Amino acid sequence: MTLTHWIGIDYGSKTSGNTVICHHDGQVLQFYDADRRDADAFIIRFVEQPQSSSIQHVFIDAPLSLPGVYTQQQGCTNFHYRQCDMALKAMSPMFLGGLTARAMELRQTLTTKHALSVYEVYPKALAQLELKNQYHKKLAKIDFPNLCDLLTSKYPSVLFNEYPRHQHQFDSLLAWLSGYRFIHHQHQIIGELSEGQVVI
């Protein structure tokens, strides 16, 4: 499988402009920022364009399932958190509400209409693993070259024409890197298959 076969997505609210796709063009990683109209339509248009024909997998930073109690999963009693959320200290899919519903609908569209595999990722967990305390949610543009160089030293395929310009681009890079680890069998799986799993 080549580096062009998957994308990483930092997923934001529908009209915020904070959704970013990270994709390797065969030479370097590129970042594509959504407009402020419809992030979901932006993602679908991206995978439908001719130059995206090699894409087979999507790694998205968004909950793709609800706590198992809502589908009567045996042993699931928590109405707010899945096992993977508790293990990662992640936000509740229920608190995210509309974003979770949109992500689940988007996954259905991408899998049924575009034959893509869609996986949930959590960039913060990968950053804590690879970058330790150098990663936080208030990174500035000046921070990204050093952080990216650290990632490139561990993952030589992480190459850029331009470094990320803002946090959402950097988080989409971490989503893409979660995909890289998955494809190369270097990843961790958090959570139960029946309820929802996160690729790290």
mmCIF file of C-alpha atoms in Angstrom:
data_model
loop_
_atom_site.group_PDB
_atom_site.id
_atom_site.type_symbol
_atom_site.label_atom_id
_atom_site.label_comp_id
_atom_site.label_asym_id
_atom_site.label_seq_id
_atom_site.Cartn_x
_atom_site.Cartn_y
_atom_site.Cartn_z
ATOM 1 C CA MET A 1 0.000 0.000 0.000
ATOM 2 C CA THR A 2 1.370 3.404 -0.963
ATOM 3 C CA LEU A 3 1.303 6.600 1.076
ATOM 4 C CA THR A 4 -1.509 8.025 -1.087
ATOM 5 C CA HIS A 5 -4.002 5.353 -0.017
ATOM 6 C CA TRP A 6 -5.435 7.104 3.038
ATOM 7 C CA ILE A 7 -6.326 10.495 4.481
ATOM 8 C CA GLY A 8 -6.365 11.917 7.991
ATOM 9 C CA ILE A 9 -9.125 14.311 9.028
ATOM 10 C CA ASP A 10 -9.340 16.763 11.900
ATOM 11 C CA TYR A 11 -13.114 17.094 12.108
ATOM 12 C CA GLY A 12 -14.807 20.282 13.275
ATOM 13 C CA SER A 13 -18.255 21.820 13.353
ATOM 14 C CA LYS A 14 -19.983 22.049 10.007
ATOM 15 C CA THR A 15 -19.429 25.725 9.188
ATOM 16 C CA SER A 16 -16.433 26.633 11.366
ATOM 17 C CA GLY A 17 -13.799 26.074 8.689
ATOM 18 C CA ASN A 18 -11.854 24.009 11.235
ATOM 19 C CA THR A 19 -12.066 20.716 9.346
ATOM 20 C CA VAL A 20 -8.789 19.788 7.632
ATOM 21 C CA ILE A 21 -7.809 16.862 5.408
ATOM 22 C CA CYS A 22 -4.197 15.653 5.366
ATOM 23 C CA HIS A 23 -3.174 13.586 2.328
ATOM 24 C CA HIS A 24 0.164 12.399 0.955
ATOM 25 C CA ASP A 25 0.473 13.214 -2.757
ATOM 26 C CA GLY A 26 3.259 10.678 -3.293
ATOM 27 C CA GLN A 27 5.973 13.216 -2.568
ATOM 28 C CA VAL A 28 4.926 15.247 0.467
ATOM 29 C CA LEU A 29 2.006 15.734 2.833
ATOM 30 C CA GLN A 30 -0.565 18.338 1.845
ATOM 31 C CA PHE A 31 -3.245 20.067 3.925
ATOM 32 C CA TYR A 32 -6.707 20.978 2.650
ATOM 33 C CA ASP A 33 -8.823 23.307 4.790
ATOM 34 C CA ALA A 34 -12.617 23.175 4.535
ATOM 35 C CA ASP A 35 -14.551 26.291 3.649
ATOM 36 C CA ARG A 36 -17.122 27.685 6.076
ATOM 37 C CA ARG A 37 -20.135 26.308 4.219
ATOM 38 C CA ASP A 38 -20.331 22.540 4.736
ATOM 39 C CA ALA A 39 -17.408 20.479 6.032
ATOM 40 C CA ASP A 40 -19.094 17.163 5.255
ATOM 41 C CA ALA A 41 -19.767 18.091 1.629
ATOM 42 C CA PHE A 42 -16.142 19.273 1.418
ATOM 43 C CA ILE A 43 -14.881 15.842 2.512
ATOM 44 C CA ILE A 44 -17.166 14.019 0.089
ATOM 45 C CA ARG A 45 -16.075 16.263 -2.797
ATOM 46 C CA PHE A 46 -12.445 15.606 -1.909
ATOM 47 C CA VAL A 47 -12.756 11.815 -2.100
ATOM 48 C CA GLU A 48 -14.797 12.062 -5.317
ATOM 49 C CA GLN A 49 -12.225 14.053 -7.285
ATOM 50 C CA PRO A 50 -10.112 12.119 -9.833
ATOM 51 C CA GLN A 51 -6.817 12.726 -8.004
ATOM 52 C CA SER A 52 -8.287 11.005 -4.922
ATOM 53 C CA SER A 53 -8.966 7.729 -6.716
ATOM 54 C CA SER A 54 -6.180 5.934 -4.816
ATOM 55 C CA ILE A 55 -7.743 6.631 -1.400
ATOM 56 C CA GLN A 56 -9.003 3.506 0.369
ATOM 57 C CA HIS A 57 -9.073 4.485 4.046
ATOM 58 C CA VAL A 58 -10.180 7.467 6.132
ATOM 59 C CA PHE A 59 -8.854 8.150 9.644
ATOM 60 C CA ILE A 60 -11.037 10.740 11.345
ATOM 61 C CA ASP A 61 -10.804 12.508 14.696
ATOM 62 C CA ALA A 62 -14.460 12.152 15.698
ATOM 63 C CA PRO A 63 -16.603 9.628 17.596
ATOM 64 C CA LEU A 64 -18.070 7.051 15.217
ATOM 65 C CA SER A 65 -20.342 5.287 17.703
ATOM 66 C CA LEU A 66 -22.405 5.816 20.847
ATOM 67 C CA PRO A 67 -21.952 4.190 24.254
ATOM 68 C CA GLY A 68 -22.957 0.539 24.064
ATOM 69 C CA VAL A 69 -25.799 0.976 26.546
ATOM 70 C CA TYR A 70 -27.881 2.536 23.745
ATOM 71 C CA THR A 71 -27.710 -0.657 21.687
ATOM 72 C CA GLN A 72 -28.090 -2.975 24.699
ATOM 73 C CA GLN A 73 -24.485 -4.169 24.523
ATOM 74 C CA GLN A 74 -23.877 -6.693 27.288
ATOM 75 C CA GLY A 75 -21.971 -5.205 30.202
ATOM 76 C CA CYS A 76 -22.360 -1.598 29.004
ATOM 77 C CA THR A 77 -24.031 0.609 31.615
ATOM 78 C CA ASN A 78 -22.481 4.058 31.023
ATOM 79 C CA PHE A 79 -24.811 6.480 29.232
ATOM 80 C CA HIS A 80 -22.086 9.064 28.616
ATOM 81 C CA TYR A 81 -18.804 7.334 27.774
ATOM 82 C CA ARG A 82 -17.633 4.348 25.766
ATOM 83 C CA GLN A 83 -14.814 2.214 27.162
ATOM 84 C CA CYS A 84 -12.387 3.815 24.686
ATOM 85 C CA ASP A 85 -13.387 7.312 25.845
ATOM 86 C CA MET A 86 -12.695 6.443 29.460
ATOM 87 C CA ALA A 87 -9.359 4.806 28.631
ATOM 88 C CA LEU A 88 -8.230 7.856 26.636
ATOM 89 C CA LYS A 89 -9.875 10.443 28.915
ATOM 90 C CA ALA A 90 -11.661 11.701 25.811
ATOM 91 C CA MET A 91 -14.804 13.788 25.592
ATOM 92 C CA SER A 92 -18.170 12.037 25.665
ATOM 93 C CA PRO A 93 -19.733 11.360 22.243
ATOM 94 C CA MET A 94 -22.994 12.486 23.841
ATOM 95 C CA PHE A 95 -21.523 15.855 24.840
ATOM 96 C CA LEU A 96 -20.325 16.357 21.252
ATOM 97 C CA GLY A 97 -23.879 15.607 20.123
ATOM 98 C CA GLY A 98 -24.377 16.926 16.613
ATOM 99 C CA LEU A 99 -20.738 16.408 15.649
ATOM 100 C CA THR A 100 -20.985 12.736 16.608
ATOM 101 C CA ALA A 101 -24.189 12.318 14.590
ATOM 102 C CA ARG A 102 -22.601 14.013 11.562
ATOM 103 C CA ALA A 103 -19.493 11.830 11.809
ATOM 104 C CA MET A 104 -21.565 8.643 11.992
ATOM 105 C CA GLU A 105 -23.616 9.736 8.977
ATOM 106 C CA LEU A 106 -20.455 10.683 7.073
ATOM 107 C CA ARG A 107 -18.947 7.273 7.768
ATOM 108 C CA GLN A 108 -22.056 5.592 6.399
ATOM 109 C CA THR A 109 -21.850 7.695 3.230
ATOM 110 C CA LEU A 110 -18.137 7.031 2.738
ATOM 111 C CA THR A 111 -18.471 3.288 3.308
ATOM 112 C CA THR A 112 -21.652 2.615 1.337
ATOM 113 C CA LYS A 113 -21.314 5.065 -1.562
ATOM 114 C CA HIS A 114 -17.527 5.271 -1.907
ATOM 115 C CA ALA A 115 -16.373 1.861 -0.609
ATOM 116 C CA LEU A 116 -13.942 3.452 1.860
ATOM 117 C CA SER A 117 -12.952 2.066 5.251
ATOM 118 C CA VAL A 118 -13.392 4.647 8.019
ATOM 119 C CA TYR A 119 -11.581 4.509 11.361
ATOM 120 C CA GLU A 120 -11.815 6.649 14.475
ATOM 121 C CA VAL A 121 -8.561 8.184 15.727
ATOM 122 C CA TYR A 122 -7.579 10.433 18.621
ATOM 123 C CA PRO A 123 -4.636 12.690 17.674
ATOM 124 C CA LYS A 124 -4.049 13.820 21.254
ATOM 125 C CA ALA A 125 -3.229 10.258 22.329
ATOM 126 C CA LEU A 126 -0.721 9.798 19.507
ATOM 127 C CA ALA A 127 0.849 13.167 20.297
ATOM 128 C CA GLN A 128 1.217 12.223 23.954
ATOM 129 C CA LEU A 129 2.870 8.990 22.854
ATOM 130 C CA GLU A 130 5.307 10.529 20.357
ATOM 131 C CA LEU A 131 5.743 14.140 21.490
ATOM 132 C CA LYS A 132 5.160 13.808 25.233
ATOM 133 C CA ASN A 133 4.624 17.169 26.950
ATOM 134 C CA GLN A 134 5.610 19.184 23.874
ATOM 135 C CA TYR A 135 2.065 18.834 22.502
ATOM 136 C CA HIS A 136 -0.819 20.918 23.804
ATOM 137 C CA LYS A 137 -3.970 22.507 22.406
ATOM 138 C CA LYS A 138 -2.594 26.045 22.159
ATOM 139 C CA LEU A 139 0.272 25.466 19.761
ATOM 140 C CA ALA A 140 1.421 28.451 17.707
ATOM 141 C CA LYS A 141 2.747 28.473 14.149
ATOM 142 C CA ILE A 142 6.288 28.800 15.487
ATOM 143 C CA ASP A 143 5.953 25.427 17.293
ATOM 144 C CA PHE A 144 5.141 23.272 14.271
ATOM 145 C CA PRO A 145 8.540 23.018 12.496
ATOM 146 C CA ASN A 146 10.214 21.490 15.544
ATOM 147 C CA LEU A 147 7.317 19.125 16.275
ATOM 148 C CA CYS A 148 7.139 18.039 12.631
ATOM 149 C CA ASP A 149 10.884 17.433 12.519
ATOM 150 C CA LEU A 150 10.547 15.204 15.581
ATOM 151 C CA LEU A 151 7.849 13.195 13.805
ATOM 152 C CA THR A 152 9.920 12.982 10.610
ATOM 153 C CA SER A 153 12.854 11.593 12.605
ATOM 154 C CA LYS A 154 10.597 8.723 13.730
ATOM 155 C CA TYR A 155 8.537 8.402 10.547
ATOM 156 C CA PRO A 156 10.663 9.325 7.483
ATOM 157 C CA SER A 157 7.568 9.438 5.229
ATOM 158 C CA VAL A 158 6.390 12.557 7.082
ATOM 159 C CA LEU A 159 7.729 15.137 4.613
ATOM 160 C CA PHE A 160 6.422 18.611 3.812
ATOM 161 C CA ASN A 161 6.652 21.403 1.290
ATOM 162 C CA GLU A 162 5.114 23.586 3.983
ATOM 163 C CA TYR A 163 4.734 22.909 7.683
ATOM 164 C CA PRO A 164 1.240 23.056 9.233
ATOM 165 C CA ARG A 165 0.080 26.632 9.735
ATOM 166 C CA HIS A 166 -2.358 26.030 12.594
ATOM 167 C CA GLN A 167 -3.501 23.477 15.172
ATOM 168 C CA HIS A 168 -6.182 21.894 12.978
ATOM 169 C CA GLN A 169 -3.676 21.158 10.214
ATOM 170 C CA PHE A 170 -1.296 19.647 12.756
ATOM 171 C CA ASP A 171 -4.056 17.473 14.223
ATOM 172 C CA SER A 172 -4.990 16.275 10.718
ATOM 173 C CA LEU A 173 -1.323 15.282 10.325
ATOM 174 C CA LEU A 174 -1.581 13.254 13.540
ATOM 175 C CA ALA A 175 -4.757 11.625 12.181
ATOM 176 C CA TRP A 176 -2.872 10.742 8.971
ATOM 177 C CA LEU A 177 0.030 9.401 11.039
ATOM 178 C CA SER A 178 -2.395 7.213 12.996
ATOM 179 C CA GLY A 179 -3.338 5.785 9.611
ATOM 180 C CA TYR A 180 0.322 5.242 8.744
ATOM 181 C CA ARG A 181 0.800 3.305 11.971
ATOM 182 C CA PHE A 182 -2.339 1.254 11.252
ATOM 183 C CA ILE A 183 -1.282 0.387 7.694
ATOM 184 C CA HIS A 184 2.185 -0.623 8.905
ATOM 185 C CA HIS A 185 0.890 -2.622 11.908
ATOM 186 C CA GLN A 186 2.486 -0.283 14.433
ATOM 187 C CA HIS A 187 -0.787 0.925 15.957
ATOM 188 C CA GLN A 188 -2.675 0.345 19.174
ATOM 189 C CA ILE A 189 -6.412 -0.365 19.374
ATOM 190 C CA ILE A 190 -8.329 1.106 22.305
ATOM 191 C CA GLY A 191 -11.843 -0.036 23.188
ATOM 192 C CA GLU A 192 -14.197 -2.893 22.368
ATOM 193 C CA LEU A 193 -15.113 -3.850 18.804
ATOM 194 C CA SER A 194 -18.797 -4.182 19.718
ATOM 195 C CA GLU A 195 -18.965 -0.635 21.132
ATOM 196 C CA GLY A 196 -16.340 1.372 19.284
ATOM 197 C CA GLN A 197 -12.578 1.333 18.864
ATOM 198 C CA VAL A 198 -9.962 4.042 18.417
ATOM 199 C CA VAL A 199 -6.780 3.625 16.378
ATOM 200 C CA ILE A 200 -3.678 5.165 17.956
#
